Amino acid sequence: MGNVATDYTDKVKVTGETAEFADHVILEMRSHLAKYPPERKRSALIPILMLIIQRERGWVDNAGVNFLAKFLDLEVTDIWETATFYSMFNLRPVGRHHIQICKTLSCKIMGEPEITEHICSKLGIHPGETTEDGKFTVSLVECLGSCGTAPMMQIGYDFHEDLTVEKVDKILEKCD
Ligand code: FES
């Protein structure tokens, strides 16, 4: 591991393993931290958790949370409160393509149940599950803010809107 000194303090108590990151990743975290006043370190929680910890670890795990608690000088419960509130944080490992289908009202009345049924039967899994080959995970999530183009889903960072069964088939074919 590298030579970049961390901003760790001894004040934060953690249980279990703490993740380690390469120098360039620590520097990337610091670049997010630098956007906020020193007394507002907490403001960097979501960007670092979302854009770096989850990317590097594949999901939000205990070791990653322990690292971030020390890095931001927060309690681990501060991190978990945020991580468990937003569906964009994966609290367990997900497949290479994470399909998040919006199940909220607009999408529901515009055909979400049919879309979900089609995707799940095609992949042979239920919502919340990952295919055996680790390629796809399907999750049902709350409104993703694209209600005007319902029904919709998100795969990775991409939105797919005005879904039909035929459109879904074409989208899934392109997932390698
Ligand atoms: S209800 Fe589906 S994006 Fe808002």
XYZ file of C-alpha atoms and ligand atoms in Angstrom:
180
model
C 0.000 0.000 0.000
C 1.173 3.511 -0.667
C 2.802 6.399 1.063
C -0.043 8.859 1.174
C -0.728 9.622 4.818
C -4.353 9.122 5.777
C -6.385 11.526 7.852
C -7.129 8.842 10.400
C -7.855 9.731 13.962
C -7.944 7.417 16.976
C -11.230 8.860 18.171
C -13.433 6.733 15.952
C -14.147 3.248 17.270
C -14.672 0.552 14.678
C -15.273 -3.181 14.893
C -13.634 -5.603 12.501
C -11.476 -5.116 9.446
C -10.789 -1.694 7.945
C -10.387 -1.463 4.181
C -7.182 -0.211 2.592
C -6.971 1.808 -0.595
C -4.228 2.678 -3.053
C -2.596 6.094 -2.933
C -4.404 7.424 -5.973
C -7.746 6.424 -4.451
C -6.922 8.219 -1.189
C -6.014 11.294 -3.218
C -9.325 11.045 -5.042
C -11.119 10.959 -1.692
C -9.190 13.994 -0.569
C -10.221 15.862 -3.706
C -13.861 15.390 -2.649
C -13.045 16.397 0.907
C -11.400 19.588 -0.337
C -14.724 20.815 -1.745
C -16.088 21.377 1.751
C -14.987 23.474 4.739
C -12.767 21.500 7.175
C -15.499 21.562 9.829
C -17.978 20.097 7.350
C -16.173 16.833 6.519
C -19.472 15.008 6.809
C -20.636 16.665 3.576
C -18.213 14.437 1.677
C -19.851 11.285 3.021
C -22.220 10.590 0.122
C -19.797 11.429 -2.723
C -16.998 9.324 -1.259
C -19.266 6.457 -0.275
C -21.017 6.396 -3.636
C -18.282 7.308 -6.082
C -15.303 5.669 -4.429
C -16.002 3.169 -1.628
C -18.792 1.384 -3.485
C -16.860 1.449 -6.754
C -13.662 0.113 -5.204
C -15.251 -2.482 -2.921
C -18.136 -3.418 -5.259
C -20.631 -2.722 -2.468
C -20.841 -0.962 0.860
C -19.232 -3.419 3.263
C -18.208 -3.172 6.882
C -14.519 -2.724 6.091
C -15.269 0.148 3.694
C -17.564 1.788 6.214
C -14.908 1.458 8.921
C -12.406 3.164 6.669
C -14.747 6.017 5.875
C -15.688 6.521 9.525
C -12.021 7.013 10.357
C -11.346 9.092 7.261
C -14.208 11.496 7.964
C -13.943 11.316 11.735
C -17.511 10.056 12.071
C -19.166 7.226 13.958
C -19.797 4.095 11.895
C -23.497 4.573 12.642
C -23.345 7.922 10.809
C -22.209 6.080 7.691
C -24.717 3.237 8.038
C -27.593 5.677 8.577
C -26.883 7.088 5.136
C -26.002 3.832 3.415
C -29.209 2.126 4.537
C -31.442 5.069 3.585
C -30.637 5.379 -0.118
C -31.237 2.522 -2.554
C -28.228 3.623 -4.616
C -26.011 2.025 -1.987
C -25.579 -1.720 -2.363
C -25.562 -3.393 1.012
C -24.508 -6.716 -0.458
C -22.563 -7.735 -3.559
C -24.394 -7.204 -6.837
C -23.954 -8.596 -10.323
C -21.967 -6.928 -13.092
C -25.178 -5.299 -14.300
C -27.366 -4.035 -11.492
C -30.895 -3.587 -12.817
C -32.902 -1.263 -10.593
C -36.542 -1.164 -11.609
C -38.640 1.702 -10.286
C -41.704 0.343 -8.486
C -43.251 3.653 -7.447
C -46.670 4.942 -8.543
C -46.085 6.364 -12.038
C -43.999 3.393 -13.092
C -46.371 0.977 -11.379
C -49.423 2.185 -13.286
C -47.505 2.474 -16.552
C -46.449 -1.181 -16.597
C -43.725 -1.872 -14.037
C -45.258 -5.213 -12.928
C -45.124 -6.561 -16.482
C -41.567 -5.287 -16.973
C -40.416 -6.807 -13.688
C -42.090 -10.126 -14.446
C -40.517 -10.210 -17.898
C -36.995 -9.413 -16.691
C -37.131 -11.806 -13.761
C -38.501 -14.728 -15.749
C -35.990 -14.093 -18.514
C -33.092 -14.111 -16.021
C -34.558 -16.849 -13.804
C -34.351 -14.834 -10.594
C -36.601 -12.882 -8.244
C -36.184 -9.237 -7.254
C -33.289 -8.968 -4.818
C -31.426 -11.896 -6.372
C -28.361 -12.258 -8.580
C -27.997 -14.690 -11.473
C -25.722 -17.661 -10.812
C -23.109 -16.380 -13.249
C -22.964 -13.077 -11.344
C -23.969 -11.133 -14.421
C -27.276 -9.569 -13.324
C -28.880 -8.425 -10.092
C -32.487 -7.207 -10.110
C -33.707 -4.770 -7.469
C -37.011 -2.978 -7.076
C -36.425 0.599 -5.939
C -38.388 3.711 -5.096
C -38.857 6.626 -7.521
C -35.741 7.448 -9.496
C -37.043 10.852 -10.544
C -37.927 9.972 -14.103
C -41.680 9.646 -13.611
C -42.541 11.413 -16.874
C -40.936 8.590 -18.844
C -42.365 5.697 -16.834
C -41.915 2.806 -16.696
C -38.192 3.034 -16.255
C -35.164 1.261 -14.834
C -31.560 2.077 -14.115
C -28.669 -0.203 -15.042
C -25.400 0.960 -13.551
C -25.564 4.729 -13.995
C -27.751 4.635 -17.128
C -31.487 5.335 -17.197
C -33.699 3.358 -19.581
C -37.097 4.941 -20.019
C -40.500 4.414 -21.665
C -39.850 0.702 -21.307
C -41.654 -1.990 -23.210
C -40.926 -5.702 -23.142
C -39.337 -5.432 -26.577
C -37.169 -2.523 -25.491
C -36.050 -4.431 -22.394
C -34.988 -7.391 -24.535
C -32.796 -5.158 -26.688
C -31.243 -3.496 -23.633
C -30.411 -6.827 -21.982
C -28.903 -8.178 -25.208
C -26.383 -5.341 -25.119
C -25.240 -6.192 -21.572
C -22.084 -8.252 -21.904
S -42.331 6.736 -10.275
Fe -40.835 5.716 -11.436
S -39.340 7.232 -11.789
Fe -40.786 8.192 -10.488
